[in-house]
Amino acid sequence: MEGVAHRSGCTAATAPGRETILLVEDADAVRALARLVLETAGYTVIEAANGELGLELFQSRTGIDLILTDLVMPRMNGWDLATRVHASHPHLPVLFMSGYTEDAFVGGESGIPNSAFLPKPFTLNELTQRVKDHL
């Protein structure tokens, strides 16, 4: 499965959570696995296959605690999504993920506070730990 390494499983002790995560990822297999891992860890996951749908879901719901988004997607990328959300919710944490190098992510200089980068491929434990740390 592209983008996610299967070196270790997720345990409830790794990232017990009750928060709601908006997961925006265009790769179906990566999105499905990330959702399964996060839900197993106790999070509520709302998923979108692209940035445009992610923005629509964000605007139509309340109580989203974190956006977990791929950086590179067709039509609206994760960066554009986060920028648009940031305009109305400047303190909402955003965790960007990408198979490209971290150089593609300019979080410290982005103007988007509380944002971080998770490189792909990642282990299931890395995913849950980064989400927990970022919430």
mmCIF file with all atom_site columns, N, CA and C in Angstrom, residues 24-65:
data_model
loop_
_atom_site.group_PDB
_atom_site.id
_atom_site.type_symbol
_atom_site.label_atom_id
_atom_site.label_alt_id
_atom_site.label_comp_id
_atom_site.label_asym_id
_atom_site.label_entity_id
_atom_site.label_seq_id
_atom_site.pdbx_PDB_ins_code
_atom_site.Cartn_x
_atom_site.Cartn_y
_atom_site.Cartn_z
_atom_site.occupancy
_atom_site.B_iso_or_equiv
_atom_site.pdbx_formal_charge
_atom_site.auth_seq_id
_atom_site.auth_comp_id
_atom_site.auth_asym_id
_atom_site.auth_atom_id
_atom_site.pdbx_PDB_model_num
ATOM 1   N N  . VAL A 1 24 ? -8.002  14.257 4.721  1.00 0.00 ? 24 VAL A N  1
ATOM 2   C CA . VAL A 1 24 ? -8.118  14.597 3.309  1.00 0.00 ? 24 VAL A CA 1
ATOM 3   C C  . VAL A 1 24 ? -6.932  13.961 2.579  1.00 0.00 ? 24 VAL A C  1
ATOM 4   N N  . GLU A 1 25 ? -7.232  12.959 1.766  1.00 0.00 ? 25 GLU A N  1
ATOM 5   C CA . GLU A 1 25 ? -6.199  12.173 1.081  1.00 0.00 ? 25 GLU A CA 1
ATOM 6   C C  . GLU A 1 25 ? -6.790  11.639 -0.204 1.00 0.00 ? 25 GLU A C  1
ATOM 7   N N  . ASP A 1 26 ? -6.105  11.841 -1.332 1.00 0.00 ? 26 ASP A N  1
ATOM 8   C CA . ASP A 1 26 ? -6.645  11.405 -2.615 1.00 0.00 ? 26 ASP A CA 1
ATOM 9   C C  . ASP A 1 26 ? -6.370  9.934  -2.930 1.00 0.00 ? 26 ASP A C  1
ATOM 10  N N  . ALA A 1 27 ? -5.402  9.323  -2.280 1.00 0.00 ? 27 ALA A N  1
ATOM 11  C CA . ALA A 1 27 ? -5.121  7.899  -2.509 1.00 0.00 ? 27 ALA A CA 1
ATOM 12  C C  . ALA A 1 27 ? -6.081  7.061  -1.660 1.00 0.00 ? 27 ALA A C  1
ATOM 13  N N  . ASP A 1 28 ? -6.981  6.357  -2.318 1.00 0.00 ? 28 ASP A N  1
ATOM 14  C CA . ASP A 1 28 ? -8.025  5.609  -1.619 1.00 0.00 ? 28 ASP A CA 1
ATOM 15  C C  . ASP A 1 28 ? -7.476  4.650  -0.570 1.00 0.00 ? 28 ASP A C  1
ATOM 16  N N  . ALA A 1 29 ? -6.442  3.894  -0.924 1.00 0.00 ? 29 ALA A N  1
ATOM 17  C CA . ALA A 1 29 ? -5.901  2.894  -0.001 1.00 0.00 ? 29 ALA A CA 1
ATOM 18  C C  . ALA A 1 29 ? -5.273  3.551  1.224  1.00 0.00 ? 29 ALA A C  1
ATOM 19  N N  . VAL A 1 30 ? -4.535  4.630  1.032  1.00 0.00 ? 30 VAL A N  1
ATOM 20  C CA . VAL A 1 30 ? -3.921  5.334  2.154  1.00 0.00 ? 30 VAL A CA 1
ATOM 21  C C  . VAL A 1 30 ? -4.990  5.931  3.050  1.00 0.00 ? 30 VAL A C  1
ATOM 22  N N  . ARG A 1 31 ? -5.996  6.537  2.436  1.00 0.00 ? 31 ARG A N  1
ATOM 23  C CA . ARG A 1 31 ? -7.086  7.145  3.200  1.00 0.00 ? 31 ARG A CA 1
ATOM 24  C C  . ARG A 1 31 ? -7.837  6.098  4.017  1.00 0.00 ? 31 ARG A C  1
ATOM 25  N N  . ALA A 1 32 ? -8.135  4.963  3.414  1.00 0.00 ? 32 ALA A N  1
ATOM 26  C CA . ALA A 1 32 ? -8.880  3.902  4.118  1.00 0.00 ? 32 ALA A CA 1
ATOM 27  C C  . ALA A 1 32 ? -8.079  3.358  5.292  1.00 0.00 ? 32 ALA A C  1
ATOM 28  N N  . LEU A 1 33 ? -6.796  3.127  5.090  1.00 0.00 ? 33 LEU A N  1
ATOM 29  C CA . LEU A 1 33 ? -5.971  2.597  6.170  1.00 0.00 ? 33 LEU A CA 1
ATOM 30  C C  . LEU A 1 33 ? -5.801  3.623  7.289  1.00 0.00 ? 33 LEU A C  1
ATOM 31  N N  . ALA A 1 34 ? -5.561  4.870  6.932  1.00 0.00 ? 34 ALA A N  1
ATOM 32  C CA . ALA A 1 34 ? -5.416  5.917  7.950  1.00 0.00 ? 34 ALA A CA 1
ATOM 33  C C  . ALA A 1 34 ? -6.699  6.046  8.761  1.00 0.00 ? 34 ALA A C  1
ATOM 34  N N  . ARG A 1 35 ? -7.826  5.993  8.095  1.00 0.00 ? 35 ARG A N  1
ATOM 35  C CA . ARG A 1 35 ? -9.104  6.086  8.804  1.00 0.00 ? 35 ARG A CA 1
ATOM 36  C C  . ARG A 1 35 ? -9.258  4.922  9.777  1.00 0.00 ? 35 ARG A C  1
ATOM 37  N N  . LEU A 1 36 ? -8.967  3.722  9.330  1.00 0.00 ? 36 LEU A N  1
ATOM 38  C CA . LEU A 1 36 ? -9.083  2.545  10.187 1.00 0.00 ? 36 LEU A CA 1
ATOM 39  C C  . LEU A 1 36 ? -8.181  2.668  11.413 1.00 0.00 ? 36 LEU A C  1
ATOM 40  N N  . VAL A 1 37 ? -6.946  3.061  11.204 1.00 0.00 ? 37 VAL A N  1
ATOM 41  C CA . VAL A 1 37 ? -5.990  3.200  12.309 1.00 0.00 ? 37 VAL A CA 1
ATOM 42  C C  . VAL A 1 37 ? -6.459  4.261  13.296 1.00 0.00 ? 37 VAL A C  1
ATOM 43  N N  . LEU A 1 38 ? -6.881  5.403  12.797 1.00 0.00 ? 38 LEU A N  1
ATOM 44  C CA . LEU A 1 38 ? -7.313  6.487  13.675 1.00 0.00 ? 38 LEU A CA 1
ATOM 45  C C  . LEU A 1 38 ? -8.600  6.149  14.420 1.00 0.00 ? 38 LEU A C  1
ATOM 46  N N  . GLU A 1 39 ? -9.539  5.510  13.753 1.00 0.00 ? 39 GLU A N  1
ATOM 47  C CA . GLU A 1 39 ? -10.771 5.107  14.432 1.00 0.00 ? 39 GLU A CA 1
ATOM 48  C C  . GLU A 1 39 ? -10.487 4.050  15.496 1.00 0.00 ? 39 GLU A C  1
ATOM 49  N N  . THR A 1 40 ? -9.573  3.140  15.212 1.00 0.00 ? 40 THR A N  1
ATOM 50  C CA . THR A 1 40 ? -9.184  2.129  16.192 1.00 0.00 ? 40 THR A CA 1
ATOM 51  C C  . THR A 1 40 ? -8.570  2.785  17.423 1.00 0.00 ? 40 THR A C  1
ATOM 52  N N  . ALA A 1 41 ? -7.885  3.901  17.217 1.00 0.00 ? 41 ALA A N  1
ATOM 53  C CA . ALA A 1 41 ? -7.269  4.639  18.317 1.00 0.00 ? 41 ALA A CA 1
ATOM 54  C C  . ALA A 1 41 ? -8.277  5.519  19.063 1.00 0.00 ? 41 ALA A C  1
ATOM 55  N N  . GLY A 1 42 ? -9.533  5.527  18.637 1.00 0.00 ? 42 GLY A N  1
ATOM 56  C CA . GLY A 1 42 ? -10.569 6.256  19.353 1.00 0.00 ? 42 GLY A CA 1
ATOM 57  C C  . GLY A 1 42 ? -11.019 7.559  18.732 1.00 0.00 ? 42 GLY A C  1
ATOM 58  N N  . TYR A 1 43 ? -10.414 7.960  17.644 1.00 0.00 ? 43 TYR A N  1
ATOM 59  C CA . TYR A 1 43 ? -10.783 9.222  17.000 1.00 0.00 ? 43 TYR A CA 1
ATOM 60  C C  . TYR A 1 43 ? -12.004 9.046  16.109 1.00 0.00 ? 43 TYR A C  1
ATOM 61  N N  . THR A 1 44 ? -12.760 10.116 15.950 1.00 0.00 ? 44 THR A N  1
ATOM 62  C CA . THR A 1 44 ? -13.816 10.176 14.950 1.00 0.00 ? 44 THR A CA 1
ATOM 63  C C  . THR A 1 44 ? -13.181 10.751 13.693 1.00 0.00 ? 44 THR A C  1
ATOM 64  N N  . VAL A 1 45 ? -13.378 10.085 12.549 1.00 0.00 ? 45 VAL A N  1
ATOM 65  C CA . VAL A 1 45 ? -12.738 10.505 11.314 1.00 0.00 ? 45 VAL A CA 1
ATOM 66  C C  . VAL A 1 45 ? -13.785 10.852 10.268 1.00 0.00 ? 45 VAL A C  1
ATOM 67  N N  . ILE A 1 46 ? -13.641 12.037 9.704  1.00 0.00 ? 46 ILE A N  1
ATOM 68  C CA . ILE A 1 46 ? -14.441 12.471 8.563  1.00 0.00 ? 46 ILE A CA 1
ATOM 69  C C  . ILE A 1 46 ? -13.465 12.483 7.397  1.00 0.00 ? 46 ILE A C  1
ATOM 70  N N  . GLU A 1 47 ? -13.798 11.808 6.317  1.00 0.00 ? 47 GLU A N  1
ATOM 71  C CA . GLU A 1 47 ? -12.830 11.695 5.234  1.00 0.00 ? 47 GLU A CA 1
ATOM 72  C C  . GLU A 1 47 ? -13.297 12.351 3.951  1.00 0.00 ? 47 GLU A C  1
ATOM 73  N N  . ALA A 1 48 ? -12.298 12.834 3.207  1.00 0.00 ? 48 ALA A N  1
ATOM 74  C CA . ALA A 1 48 ? -12.539 13.458 1.909  1.00 0.00 ? 48 ALA A CA 1
ATOM 75  C C  . ALA A 1 48 ? -11.444 13.018 0.956  1.00 0.00 ? 48 ALA A C  1
ATOM 76  N N  . ALA A 1 49 ? -11.823 12.821 -0.301 1.00 0.00 ? 49 ALA A N  1
ATOM 77  C CA . ALA A 1 49 ? -10.885 12.339 -1.316 1.00 0.00 ? 49 ALA A CA 1
ATOM 78  C C  . ALA A 1 49 ? -10.129 13.465 -2.026 1.00 0.00 ? 49 ALA A C  1
ATOM 79  N N  . ASN A 1 50 ? -10.469 14.710 -1.720 1.00 0.00 ? 50 ASN A N  1
ATOM 80  C CA . ASN A 1 50 ? -9.746  15.840 -2.324 1.00 0.00 ? 50 ASN A CA 1
ATOM 81  C C  . ASN A 1 50 ? -9.964  17.089 -1.478 1.00 0.00 ? 50 ASN A C  1
ATOM 82  N N  . GLY A 1 51 ? -9.190  18.115 -1.775 1.00 0.00 ? 51 GLY A N  1
ATOM 83  C CA . GLY A 1 51 ? -9.259  19.342 -0.996 1.00 0.00 ? 51 GLY A CA 1
ATOM 84  C C  . GLY A 1 51 ? -10.587 20.065 -1.091 1.00 0.00 ? 51 GLY A C  1
ATOM 85  N N  . GLU A 1 52 ? -11.197 20.061 -2.276 1.00 0.00 ? 52 GLU A N  1
ATOM 86  C CA . GLU A 1 52 ? -12.488 20.741 -2.437 1.00 0.00 ? 52 GLU A CA 1
ATOM 87  C C  . GLU A 1 52 ? -13.553 20.105 -1.552 1.00 0.00 ? 52 GLU A C  1
ATOM 88  N N  . LEU A 1 53 ? -13.628 18.779 -1.565 1.00 0.00 ? 53 LEU A N  1
ATOM 89  C CA . LEU A 1 53 ? -14.593 18.082 -0.712 1.00 0.00 ? 53 LEU A CA 1
ATOM 90  C C  . LEU A 1 53 ? -14.242 18.285 0.761  1.00 0.00 ? 53 LEU A C  1
ATOM 91  N N  . GLY A 1 54 ? -12.953 18.283 1.076  1.00 0.00 ? 54 GLY A N  1
ATOM 92  C CA . GLY A 1 54 ? -12.527 18.533 2.453  1.00 0.00 ? 54 GLY A CA 1
ATOM 93  C C  . GLY A 1 54 ? -12.990 19.892 2.939  1.00 0.00 ? 54 GLY A C  1
ATOM 94  N N  . LEU A 1 55 ? -12.863 20.912 2.103  1.00 0.00 ? 55 LEU A N  1
ATOM 95  C CA . LEU A 1 55 ? -13.309 22.250 2.479  1.00 0.00 ? 55 LEU A CA 1
ATOM 96  C C  . LEU A 1 55 ? -14.819 22.280 2.667  1.00 0.00 ? 55 LEU A C  1
ATOM 97  N N  . GLU A 1 56 ? -15.560 21.643 1.775  1.00 0.00 ? 56 GLU A N  1
ATOM 98  C CA . GLU A 1 56 ? -17.023 21.576 1.917  1.00 0.00 ? 56 GLU A CA 1
ATOM 99  C C  . GLU A 1 56 ? -17.415 20.902 3.222  1.00 0.00 ? 56 GLU A C  1
ATOM 100 N N  . LEU A 1 57 ? -16.771 19.779 3.536  1.00 0.00 ? 57 LEU A N  1
ATOM 101 C CA . LEU A 1 57 ? -17.080 19.074 4.781  1.00 0.00 ? 57 LEU A CA 1
ATOM 102 C C  . LEU A 1 57 ? -16.733 19.926 5.992  1.00 0.00 ? 57 LEU A C  1
ATOM 103 N N  . PHE A 1 58 ? -15.595 20.600 5.944  1.00 0.00 ? 58 PHE A N  1
ATOM 104 C CA . PHE A 1 58 ? -15.201 21.460 7.053  1.00 0.00 ? 58 PHE A CA 1
ATOM 105 C C  . PHE A 1 58 ? -16.222 22.567 7.276  1.00 0.00 ? 58 PHE A C  1
ATOM 106 N N  . GLN A 1 59 ? -16.686 23.180 6.192  1.00 0.00 ? 59 GLN A N  1
ATOM 107 C CA . GLN A 1 59 ? -17.624 24.295 6.296  1.00 0.00 ? 59 GLN A CA 1
ATOM 108 C C  . GLN A 1 59 ? -19.012 23.857 6.742  1.00 0.00 ? 59 GLN A C  1
ATOM 109 N N  . SER A 1 60 ? -19.343 22.588 6.529  1.00 0.00 ? 60 SER A N  1
ATOM 110 C CA . SER A 1 60 ? -20.683 22.117 6.871  1.00 0.00 ? 60 SER A CA 1
ATOM 111 C C  . SER A 1 60 ? -20.757 21.436 8.239  1.00 0.00 ? 60 SER A C  1
ATOM 112 N N  . ARG A 1 61 ? -19.650 21.322 8.929  1.00 0.00 ? 61 ARG A N  1
ATOM 113 C CA . ARG A 1 61 ? -19.624 20.621 10.214 1.00 0.00 ? 61 ARG A CA 1
ATOM 114 C C  . ARG A 1 61 ? -18.985 21.485 11.287 1.00 0.00 ? 61 ARG A C  1
ATOM 115 N N  . THR A 1 62 ? -19.275 21.117 12.513 1.00 0.00 ? 62 THR A N  1
ATOM 116 C CA . THR A 1 62 ? -18.620 21.755 13.644 1.00 0.00 ? 62 THR A CA 1
ATOM 117 C C  . THR A 1 62 ? -17.864 20.687 14.418 1.00 0.00 ? 62 THR A C  1
ATOM 118 N N  . GLY A 1 63 ? -16.971 21.111 15.263 1.00 0.00 ? 63 GLY A N  1
ATOM 119 C CA . GLY A 1 63 ? -16.288 20.187 16.150 1.00 0.00 ? 63 GLY A CA 1
ATOM 120 C C  . GLY A 1 63 ? -15.094 19.467 15.557 1.00 0.00 ? 63 GLY A C  1
ATOM 121 N N  . ILE A 1 64 ? -14.534 19.940 14.453 1.00 0.00 ? 64 ILE A N  1
ATOM 122 C CA . ILE A 1 64 ? -13.330 19.327 13.898 1.00 0.00 ? 64 ILE A CA 1
ATOM 123 C C  . ILE A 1 64 ? -12.143 19.852 14.697 1.00 0.00 ? 64 ILE A C  1
ATOM 124 N N  . ASP A 1 65 ? -11.326 18.917 15.195 1.00 0.00 ? 65 ASP A N  1
ATOM 125 C CA . ASP A 1 65 ? -10.216 19.264 16.071 1.00 0.00 ? 65 ASP A CA 1
ATOM 126 C C  . ASP A 1 65 ? -8.862  19.293 15.370 1.00 0.00 ? 65 ASP A C  1
#
